[in-house]
Coordinates of C-alpha atoms and ligand atoms in Angstrom, one line a residue:
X164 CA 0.0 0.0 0.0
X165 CA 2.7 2.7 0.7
X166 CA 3.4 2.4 -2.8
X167 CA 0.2 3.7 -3.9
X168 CA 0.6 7.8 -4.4
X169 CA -2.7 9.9 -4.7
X170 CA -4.0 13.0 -6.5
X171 CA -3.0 16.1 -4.4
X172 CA -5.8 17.8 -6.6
X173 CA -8.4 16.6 -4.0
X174 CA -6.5 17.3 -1.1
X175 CA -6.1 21.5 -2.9
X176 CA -10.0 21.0 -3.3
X177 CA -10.1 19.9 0.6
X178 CA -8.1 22.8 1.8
X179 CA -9.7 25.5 -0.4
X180 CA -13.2 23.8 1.2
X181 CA -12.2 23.9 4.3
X182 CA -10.7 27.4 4.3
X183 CA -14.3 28.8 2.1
X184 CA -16.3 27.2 5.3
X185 CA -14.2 29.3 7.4
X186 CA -15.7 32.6 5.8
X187 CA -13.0 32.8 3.3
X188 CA -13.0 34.3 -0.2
X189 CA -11.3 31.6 -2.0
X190 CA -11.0 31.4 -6.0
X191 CA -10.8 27.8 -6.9
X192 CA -8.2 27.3 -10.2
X193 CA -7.6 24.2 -8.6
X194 CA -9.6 20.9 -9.1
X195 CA -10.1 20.0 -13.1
X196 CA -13.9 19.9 -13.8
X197 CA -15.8 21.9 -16.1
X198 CA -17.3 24.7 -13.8
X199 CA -20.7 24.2 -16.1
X200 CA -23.9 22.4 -15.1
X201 CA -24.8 19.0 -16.8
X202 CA -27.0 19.8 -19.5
X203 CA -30.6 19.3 -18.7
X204 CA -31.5 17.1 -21.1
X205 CA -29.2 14.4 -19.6
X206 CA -30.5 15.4 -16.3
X207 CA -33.9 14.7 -17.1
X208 CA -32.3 11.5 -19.2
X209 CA -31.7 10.0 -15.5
X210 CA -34.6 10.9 -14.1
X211 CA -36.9 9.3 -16.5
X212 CA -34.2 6.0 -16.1
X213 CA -35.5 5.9 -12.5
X214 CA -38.6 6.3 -13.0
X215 CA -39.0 3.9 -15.6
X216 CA -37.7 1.4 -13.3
X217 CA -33.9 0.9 -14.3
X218 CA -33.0 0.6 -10.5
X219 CA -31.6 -3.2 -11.5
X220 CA -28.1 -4.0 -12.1
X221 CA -27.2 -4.1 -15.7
X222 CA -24.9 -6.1 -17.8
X223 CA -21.6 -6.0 -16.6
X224 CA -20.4 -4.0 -19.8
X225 CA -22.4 -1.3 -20.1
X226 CA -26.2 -1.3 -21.6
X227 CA -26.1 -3.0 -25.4
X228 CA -27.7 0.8 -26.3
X229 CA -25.0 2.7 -24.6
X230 CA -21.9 0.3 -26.0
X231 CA -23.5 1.1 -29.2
X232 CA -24.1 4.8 -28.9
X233 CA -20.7 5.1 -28.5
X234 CA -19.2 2.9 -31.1
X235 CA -21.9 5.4 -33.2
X236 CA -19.8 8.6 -31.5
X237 CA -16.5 6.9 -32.3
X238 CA -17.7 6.8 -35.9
X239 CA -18.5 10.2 -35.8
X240 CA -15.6 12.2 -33.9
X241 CA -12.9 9.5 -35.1
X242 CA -14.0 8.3 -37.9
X243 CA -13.1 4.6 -37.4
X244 CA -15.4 1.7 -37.0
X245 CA -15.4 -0.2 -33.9
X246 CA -17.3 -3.1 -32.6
X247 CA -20.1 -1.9 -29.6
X248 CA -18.7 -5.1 -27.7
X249 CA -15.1 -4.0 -27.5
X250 CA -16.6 -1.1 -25.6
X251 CA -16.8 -1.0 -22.3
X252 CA -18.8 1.4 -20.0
X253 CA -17.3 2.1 -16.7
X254 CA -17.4 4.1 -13.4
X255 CA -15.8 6.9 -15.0
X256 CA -12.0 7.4 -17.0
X257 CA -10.1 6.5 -14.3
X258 CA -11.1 3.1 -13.9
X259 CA -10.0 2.3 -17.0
X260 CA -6.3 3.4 -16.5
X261 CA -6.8 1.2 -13.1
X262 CA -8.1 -2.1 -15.0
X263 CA -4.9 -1.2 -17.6
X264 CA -2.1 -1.1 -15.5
X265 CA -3.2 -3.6 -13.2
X266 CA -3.2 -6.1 -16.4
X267 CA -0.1 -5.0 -17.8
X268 CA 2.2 -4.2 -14.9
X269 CA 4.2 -6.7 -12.4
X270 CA 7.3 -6.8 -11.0
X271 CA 10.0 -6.8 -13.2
X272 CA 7.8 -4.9 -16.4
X273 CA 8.5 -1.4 -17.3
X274 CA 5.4 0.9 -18.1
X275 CA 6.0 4.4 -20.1
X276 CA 3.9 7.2 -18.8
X277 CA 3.9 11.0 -19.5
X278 CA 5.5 13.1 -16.9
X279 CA 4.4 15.6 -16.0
X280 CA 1.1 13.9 -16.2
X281 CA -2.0 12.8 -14.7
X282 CA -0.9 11.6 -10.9
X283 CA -2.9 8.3 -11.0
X284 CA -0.4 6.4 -13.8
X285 CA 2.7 7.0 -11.7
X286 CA 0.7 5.4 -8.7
X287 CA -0.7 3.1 -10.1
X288 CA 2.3 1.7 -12.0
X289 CA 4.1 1.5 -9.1
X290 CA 1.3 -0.2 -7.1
X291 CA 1.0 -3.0 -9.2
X292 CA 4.8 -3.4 -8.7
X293 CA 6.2 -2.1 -12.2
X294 CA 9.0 0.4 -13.0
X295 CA 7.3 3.5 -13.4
X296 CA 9.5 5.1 -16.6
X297 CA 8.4 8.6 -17.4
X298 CA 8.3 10.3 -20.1
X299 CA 9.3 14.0 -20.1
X300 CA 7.3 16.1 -21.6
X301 CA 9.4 19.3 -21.8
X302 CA 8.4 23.2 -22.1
X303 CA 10.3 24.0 -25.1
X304 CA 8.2 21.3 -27.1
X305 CA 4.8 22.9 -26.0
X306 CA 4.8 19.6 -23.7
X307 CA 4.7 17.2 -26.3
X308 CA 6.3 14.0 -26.7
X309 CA 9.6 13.2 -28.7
X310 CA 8.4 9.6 -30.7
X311 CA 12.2 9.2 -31.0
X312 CA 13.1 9.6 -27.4
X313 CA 9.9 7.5 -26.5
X314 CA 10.8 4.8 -28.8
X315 CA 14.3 5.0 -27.4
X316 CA 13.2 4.5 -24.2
X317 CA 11.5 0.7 -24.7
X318 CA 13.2 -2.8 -23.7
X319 CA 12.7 -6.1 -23.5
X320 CA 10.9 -5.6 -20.5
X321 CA 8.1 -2.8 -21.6
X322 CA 4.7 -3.6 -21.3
X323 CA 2.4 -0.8 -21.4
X324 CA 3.1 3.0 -23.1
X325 CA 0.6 5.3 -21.6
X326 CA -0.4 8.9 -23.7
X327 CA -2.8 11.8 -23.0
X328 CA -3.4 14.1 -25.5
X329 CA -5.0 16.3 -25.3
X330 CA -2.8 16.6 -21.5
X331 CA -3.7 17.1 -18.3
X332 CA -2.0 19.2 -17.2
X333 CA 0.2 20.9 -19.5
X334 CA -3.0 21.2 -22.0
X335 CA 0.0 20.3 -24.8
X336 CA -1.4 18.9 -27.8
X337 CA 0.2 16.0 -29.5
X338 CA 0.8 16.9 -33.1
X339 CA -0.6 14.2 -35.9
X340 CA 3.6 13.8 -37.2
X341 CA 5.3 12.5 -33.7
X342 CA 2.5 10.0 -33.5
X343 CA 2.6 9.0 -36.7
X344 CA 6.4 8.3 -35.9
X345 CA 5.8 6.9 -33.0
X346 CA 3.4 4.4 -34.4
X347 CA 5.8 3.5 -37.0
X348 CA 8.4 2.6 -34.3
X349 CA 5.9 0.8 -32.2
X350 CA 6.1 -1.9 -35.3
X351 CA 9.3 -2.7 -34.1
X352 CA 7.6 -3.4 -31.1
X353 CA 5.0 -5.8 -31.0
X354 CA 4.5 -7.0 -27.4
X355 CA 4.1 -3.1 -26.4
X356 CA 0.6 -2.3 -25.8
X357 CA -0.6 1.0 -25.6
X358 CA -3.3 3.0 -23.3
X359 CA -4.8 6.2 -24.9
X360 CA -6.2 8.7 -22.5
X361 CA -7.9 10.8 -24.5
X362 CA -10.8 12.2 -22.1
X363 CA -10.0 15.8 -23.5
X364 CA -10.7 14.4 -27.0
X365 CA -13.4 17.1 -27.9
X366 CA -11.2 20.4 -26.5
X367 CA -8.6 21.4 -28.8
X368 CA -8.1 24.8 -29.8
X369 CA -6.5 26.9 -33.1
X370 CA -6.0 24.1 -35.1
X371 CA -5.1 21.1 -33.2
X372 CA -6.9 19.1 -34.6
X373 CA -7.2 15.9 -32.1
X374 CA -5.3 12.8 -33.1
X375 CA -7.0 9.7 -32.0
X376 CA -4.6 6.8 -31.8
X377 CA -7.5 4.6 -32.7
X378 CA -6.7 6.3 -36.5
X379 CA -4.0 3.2 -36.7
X380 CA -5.8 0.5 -37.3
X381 CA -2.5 -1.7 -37.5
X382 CA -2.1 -1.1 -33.6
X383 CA -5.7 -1.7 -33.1
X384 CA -4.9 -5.5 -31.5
X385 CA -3.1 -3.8 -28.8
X386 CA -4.7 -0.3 -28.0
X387 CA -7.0 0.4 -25.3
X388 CA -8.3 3.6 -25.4
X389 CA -9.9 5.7 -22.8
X390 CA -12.7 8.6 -23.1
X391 CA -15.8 9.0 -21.3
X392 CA -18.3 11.9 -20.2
X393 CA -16.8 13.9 -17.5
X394 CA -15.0 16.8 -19.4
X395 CA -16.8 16.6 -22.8
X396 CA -20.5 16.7 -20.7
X397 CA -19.5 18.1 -17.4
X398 CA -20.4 15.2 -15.8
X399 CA -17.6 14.5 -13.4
X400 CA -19.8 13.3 -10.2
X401 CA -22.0 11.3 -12.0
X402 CA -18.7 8.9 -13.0
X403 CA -18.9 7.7 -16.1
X404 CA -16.6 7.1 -18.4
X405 CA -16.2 3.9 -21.3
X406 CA -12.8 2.3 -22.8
X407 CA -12.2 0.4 -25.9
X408 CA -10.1 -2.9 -25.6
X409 CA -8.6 -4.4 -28.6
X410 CA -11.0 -8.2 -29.1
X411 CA -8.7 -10.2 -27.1
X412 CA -8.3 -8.1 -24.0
X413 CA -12.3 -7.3 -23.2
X414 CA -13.7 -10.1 -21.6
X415 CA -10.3 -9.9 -19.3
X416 CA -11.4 -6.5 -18.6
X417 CA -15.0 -7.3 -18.5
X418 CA -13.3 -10.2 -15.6
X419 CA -12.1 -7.3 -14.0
X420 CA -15.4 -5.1 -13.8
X421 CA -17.5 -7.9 -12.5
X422 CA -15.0 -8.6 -9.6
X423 CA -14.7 -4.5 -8.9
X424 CA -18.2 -2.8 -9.6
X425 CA -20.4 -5.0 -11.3
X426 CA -21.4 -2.6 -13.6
X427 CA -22.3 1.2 -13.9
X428 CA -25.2 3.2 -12.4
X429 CA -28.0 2.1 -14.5
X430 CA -29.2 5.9 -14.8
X431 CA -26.0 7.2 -15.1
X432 CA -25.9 4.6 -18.5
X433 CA -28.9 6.5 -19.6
X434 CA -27.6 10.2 -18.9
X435 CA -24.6 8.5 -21.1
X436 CA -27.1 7.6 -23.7
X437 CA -28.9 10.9 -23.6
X438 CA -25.5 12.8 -23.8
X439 CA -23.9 11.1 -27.3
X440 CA -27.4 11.0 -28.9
X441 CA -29.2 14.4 -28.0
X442 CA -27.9 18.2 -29.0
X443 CA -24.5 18.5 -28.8
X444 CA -24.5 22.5 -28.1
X445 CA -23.9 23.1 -25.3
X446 CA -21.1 20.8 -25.1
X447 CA -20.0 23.0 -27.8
X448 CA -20.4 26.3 -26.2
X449 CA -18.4 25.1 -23.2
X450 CA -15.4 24.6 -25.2
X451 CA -16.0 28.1 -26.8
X452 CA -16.2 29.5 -23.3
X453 CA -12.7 27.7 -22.6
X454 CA -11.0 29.1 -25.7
X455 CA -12.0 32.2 -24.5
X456 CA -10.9 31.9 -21.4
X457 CA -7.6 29.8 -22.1
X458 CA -6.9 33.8 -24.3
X459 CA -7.6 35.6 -21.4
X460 CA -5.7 33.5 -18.9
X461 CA -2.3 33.1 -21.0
X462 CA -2.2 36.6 -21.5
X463 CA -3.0 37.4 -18.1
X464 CA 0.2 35.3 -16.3
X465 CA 2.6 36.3 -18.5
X466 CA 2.4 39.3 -17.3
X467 CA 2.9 38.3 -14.3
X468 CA 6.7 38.8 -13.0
X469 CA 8.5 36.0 -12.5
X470 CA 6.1 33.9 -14.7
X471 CA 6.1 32.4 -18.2
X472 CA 3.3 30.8 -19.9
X473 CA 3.0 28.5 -23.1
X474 CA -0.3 28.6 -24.6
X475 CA -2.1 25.1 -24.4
X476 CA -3.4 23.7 -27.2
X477 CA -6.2 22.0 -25.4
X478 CA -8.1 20.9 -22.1
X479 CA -8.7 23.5 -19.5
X480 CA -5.5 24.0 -18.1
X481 CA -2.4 26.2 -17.9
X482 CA 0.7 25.4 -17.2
X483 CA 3.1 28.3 -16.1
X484 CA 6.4 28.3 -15.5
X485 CA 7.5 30.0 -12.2
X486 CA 11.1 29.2 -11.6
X487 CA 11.9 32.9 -12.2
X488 CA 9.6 33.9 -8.8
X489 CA 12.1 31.9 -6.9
X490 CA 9.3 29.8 -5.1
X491 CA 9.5 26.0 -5.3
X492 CA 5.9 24.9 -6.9
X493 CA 4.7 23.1 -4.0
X494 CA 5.8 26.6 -1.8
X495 CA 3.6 28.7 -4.6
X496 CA 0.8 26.5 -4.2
X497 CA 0.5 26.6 -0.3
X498 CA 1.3 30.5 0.1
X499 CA -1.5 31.6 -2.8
X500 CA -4.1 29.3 -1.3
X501 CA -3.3 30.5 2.1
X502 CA -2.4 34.0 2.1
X503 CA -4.7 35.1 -1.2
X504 CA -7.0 32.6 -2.0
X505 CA -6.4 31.2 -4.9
X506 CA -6.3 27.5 -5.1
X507 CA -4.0 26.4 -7.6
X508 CA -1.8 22.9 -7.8
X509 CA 1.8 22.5 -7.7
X510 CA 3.6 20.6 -11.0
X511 CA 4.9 18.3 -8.3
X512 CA 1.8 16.7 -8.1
X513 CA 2.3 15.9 -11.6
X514 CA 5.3 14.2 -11.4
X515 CA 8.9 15.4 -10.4
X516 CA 9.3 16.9 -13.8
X517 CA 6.6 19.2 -12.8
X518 CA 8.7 21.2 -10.7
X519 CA 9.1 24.4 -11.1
X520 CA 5.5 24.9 -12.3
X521 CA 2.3 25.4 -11.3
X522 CA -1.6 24.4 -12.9
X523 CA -4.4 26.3 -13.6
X524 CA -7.6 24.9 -14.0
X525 CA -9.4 27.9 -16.6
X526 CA -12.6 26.0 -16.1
X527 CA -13.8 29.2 -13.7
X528 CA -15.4 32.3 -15.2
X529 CA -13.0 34.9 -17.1
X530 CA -14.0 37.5 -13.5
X531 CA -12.8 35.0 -11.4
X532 CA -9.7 34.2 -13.5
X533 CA -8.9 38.2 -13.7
X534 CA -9.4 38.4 -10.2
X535 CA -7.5 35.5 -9.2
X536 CA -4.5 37.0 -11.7
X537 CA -4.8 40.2 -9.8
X538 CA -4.1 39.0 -6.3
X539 CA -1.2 36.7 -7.4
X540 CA 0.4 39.9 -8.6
X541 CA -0.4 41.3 -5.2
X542 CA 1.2 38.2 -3.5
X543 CA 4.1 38.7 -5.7
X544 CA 5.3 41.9 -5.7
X545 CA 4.8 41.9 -1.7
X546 CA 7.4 39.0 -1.6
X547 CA 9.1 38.3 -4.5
Ligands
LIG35 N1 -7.5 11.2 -17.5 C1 -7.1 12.4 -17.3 C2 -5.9 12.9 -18.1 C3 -7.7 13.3 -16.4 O1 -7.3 14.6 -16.3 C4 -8.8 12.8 -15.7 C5 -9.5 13.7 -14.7 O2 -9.1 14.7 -14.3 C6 -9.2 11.5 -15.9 C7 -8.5 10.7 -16.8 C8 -10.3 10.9 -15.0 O3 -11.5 11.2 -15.5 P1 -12.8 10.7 -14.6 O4 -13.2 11.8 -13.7 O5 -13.8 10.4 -15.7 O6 -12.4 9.4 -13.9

């Protein structure tokens, strides 16, 4: 157990909590979740699910409509045909990268993960007793990967290469040439299996257009990817997310759900179902809001002294550097949350390549951003 690590986000959320309850004015930039309401339509989606009478348990892999609903959205937003059984429907995205790791990783296997990355691969990796090997995903490549460094980094004893793009939480977009590269090496490679994170698959911004690894149909017997209806839907409590395994993985994984959680909230499933099916706008206007806001955010800390700020090609976060303030990340965090307010998360959290930075969650209204900009400039002429 001491092996398992956690994600500090929560405890930031915690604090801020704690210190609102107190009579505090506290700006949250911390926790990553759309600060939107779920549309009502997928509201009332669950509703009419309970009252229907879907209070049962339901087929371990998700309802046969959802599976296919989303095999329908892969179609749509990929472009690639999939079969609605390799789909599975789980408790969210997370559980995914769980059931993943835990297949692939043992003692003595190596598992490639992006660092600074999402905190849960690191843990998990190294709770299921792998080597945890990161890879760096640097500032000066707008926090994407190098395929030739990645590729360089495999051995005989690699199981598992893990990718996010669009990242959390360096919002770095992968561009469509280092995967192709990379998925030319992987060739080479052919006991390497690969785990796609792509929950930020609908928010990219100027351009970047998002490259699905399911687009290479000869790794297809060895991807699993993961997406699901948190971000895309703001649907983070309900938990709900769905994976794709290649043919001779799912009923492993499907193994793995019915010994864990049986199978999703039956009303959640329908929510799902209401989500991929119904309008699709206001998902859409959330990601305008977030372009918006991602403008208005960049600009805003690098202007700030001692900071420097790429601009992210997608997701909802920024991810300034702030060696030049002097502060260690992890310092920064505690002393804006304390002394002004503003919860924010240290790149440590991320991964030890995330020091020297600190994320922003821009998933707050552009007033509360400003205002949350202005008080860190307060904070830092007083003691930088
Ligand atoms: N993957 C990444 C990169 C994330 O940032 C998150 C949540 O922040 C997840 C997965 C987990 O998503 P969920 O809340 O659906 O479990």
């Amino acid at each position: 157990m001491h092996r398992l690590g956690t994600e500090t986000a929560f405890e930031v959320l915690a604090r801020a909590e704690a210190l609102k309850n107190s009579g505090r004015d506290i700006i949250n930039l911390g926790i990553g979740q759309p600060d939107f309401k779920t549309p009502d339509h997928i509201v009332e989606a669950a509703i009419k699910a309970l009252r229907d009478g879907h209070h049962g348990y339901t087929p371990a892999p998700g309802i046969p409509e959802l599976r296919e609903a989303v095999a329908a959205d892969i179609v749509k937003n990929r472009g690639i045909e999939i079969d609605p059984k390799q789909v599975l429907v789980m408790p969210g995205g997370k559980v995914t990268m769980f059931f993943a790791i835990l297949m692939f990783g043992e003692a003595g296997a190596e598992i490639l993960y992006p660092n600074p990355g999402f905190p849960i691969y690191e843990s998990v990796i190294e709770f299921s007793g792998a080597q945890a090997i990161p890879i760096p995903l640097l500032e000066d490549r707008d926090f994407s990967f190098n395929a030739d460094s990645v590729l360089s980094q495999i051995t005989p004893r690699t199981r598992l290469v893990i990718l996010n793009s669009p990242a959390n939480p360096t919002g770095g977009a992968v561009a469509k040439v280092e995967v192709d590269k990379l998925v030319a090496g992987l060739a080479e490679h052919p006991e390497v299996a690969i785990l796609s994170d792509e929950i930020y698959s609908r928010m990219c911004y100027d351009g970047h257009d998002h490259v699905s690894l399911l687009h290479y149909p000869e790794i297809h017997d060895r991807l699993i990817l993961l997406d699901g209806w948190s971000k895309t839907y703001a649907m983070t409590g309900w938990r709900l997310g769905y994976s794709v395994w290649p043919e001779t993985l799912v009923d492993q994984a499907t193994r793995l759900a019915v010994n864990c959680h049986s199978c999703v909230n039956a009303s959640a499933q329908y929510a799902g179902l209401a989500a991929l099916e119904g309008p699709q706008i206001n998902a859409t206007q959330m990601v305008a809001a977030f372009d918006e806001r991602r403008k208005v955010i960049v600009e805003q800390l690098n202007a700030l002294p001692g900071f420097r700020c790429r601009m992210p090609g997608g997701a909802f976060y920024a991810f300034p550097n702030i060696e030049d303030t002097g502060f260690d990340a992890k310092t920064l965090q505690n002393r804006l949350l304390e002394e002004v307010g503003v919860a924010t998360v240290a790149g440590t959290s991320f991964g030890a390549l995330g020091e020297g930075f600190i994320r922003f969650s821009y998933a707050s209204s552009t007033e509360s951003i400003i205002e949350a900009v202005e008080r860190i400039h307060g904070f830092l002429s007083q003691s930088m």
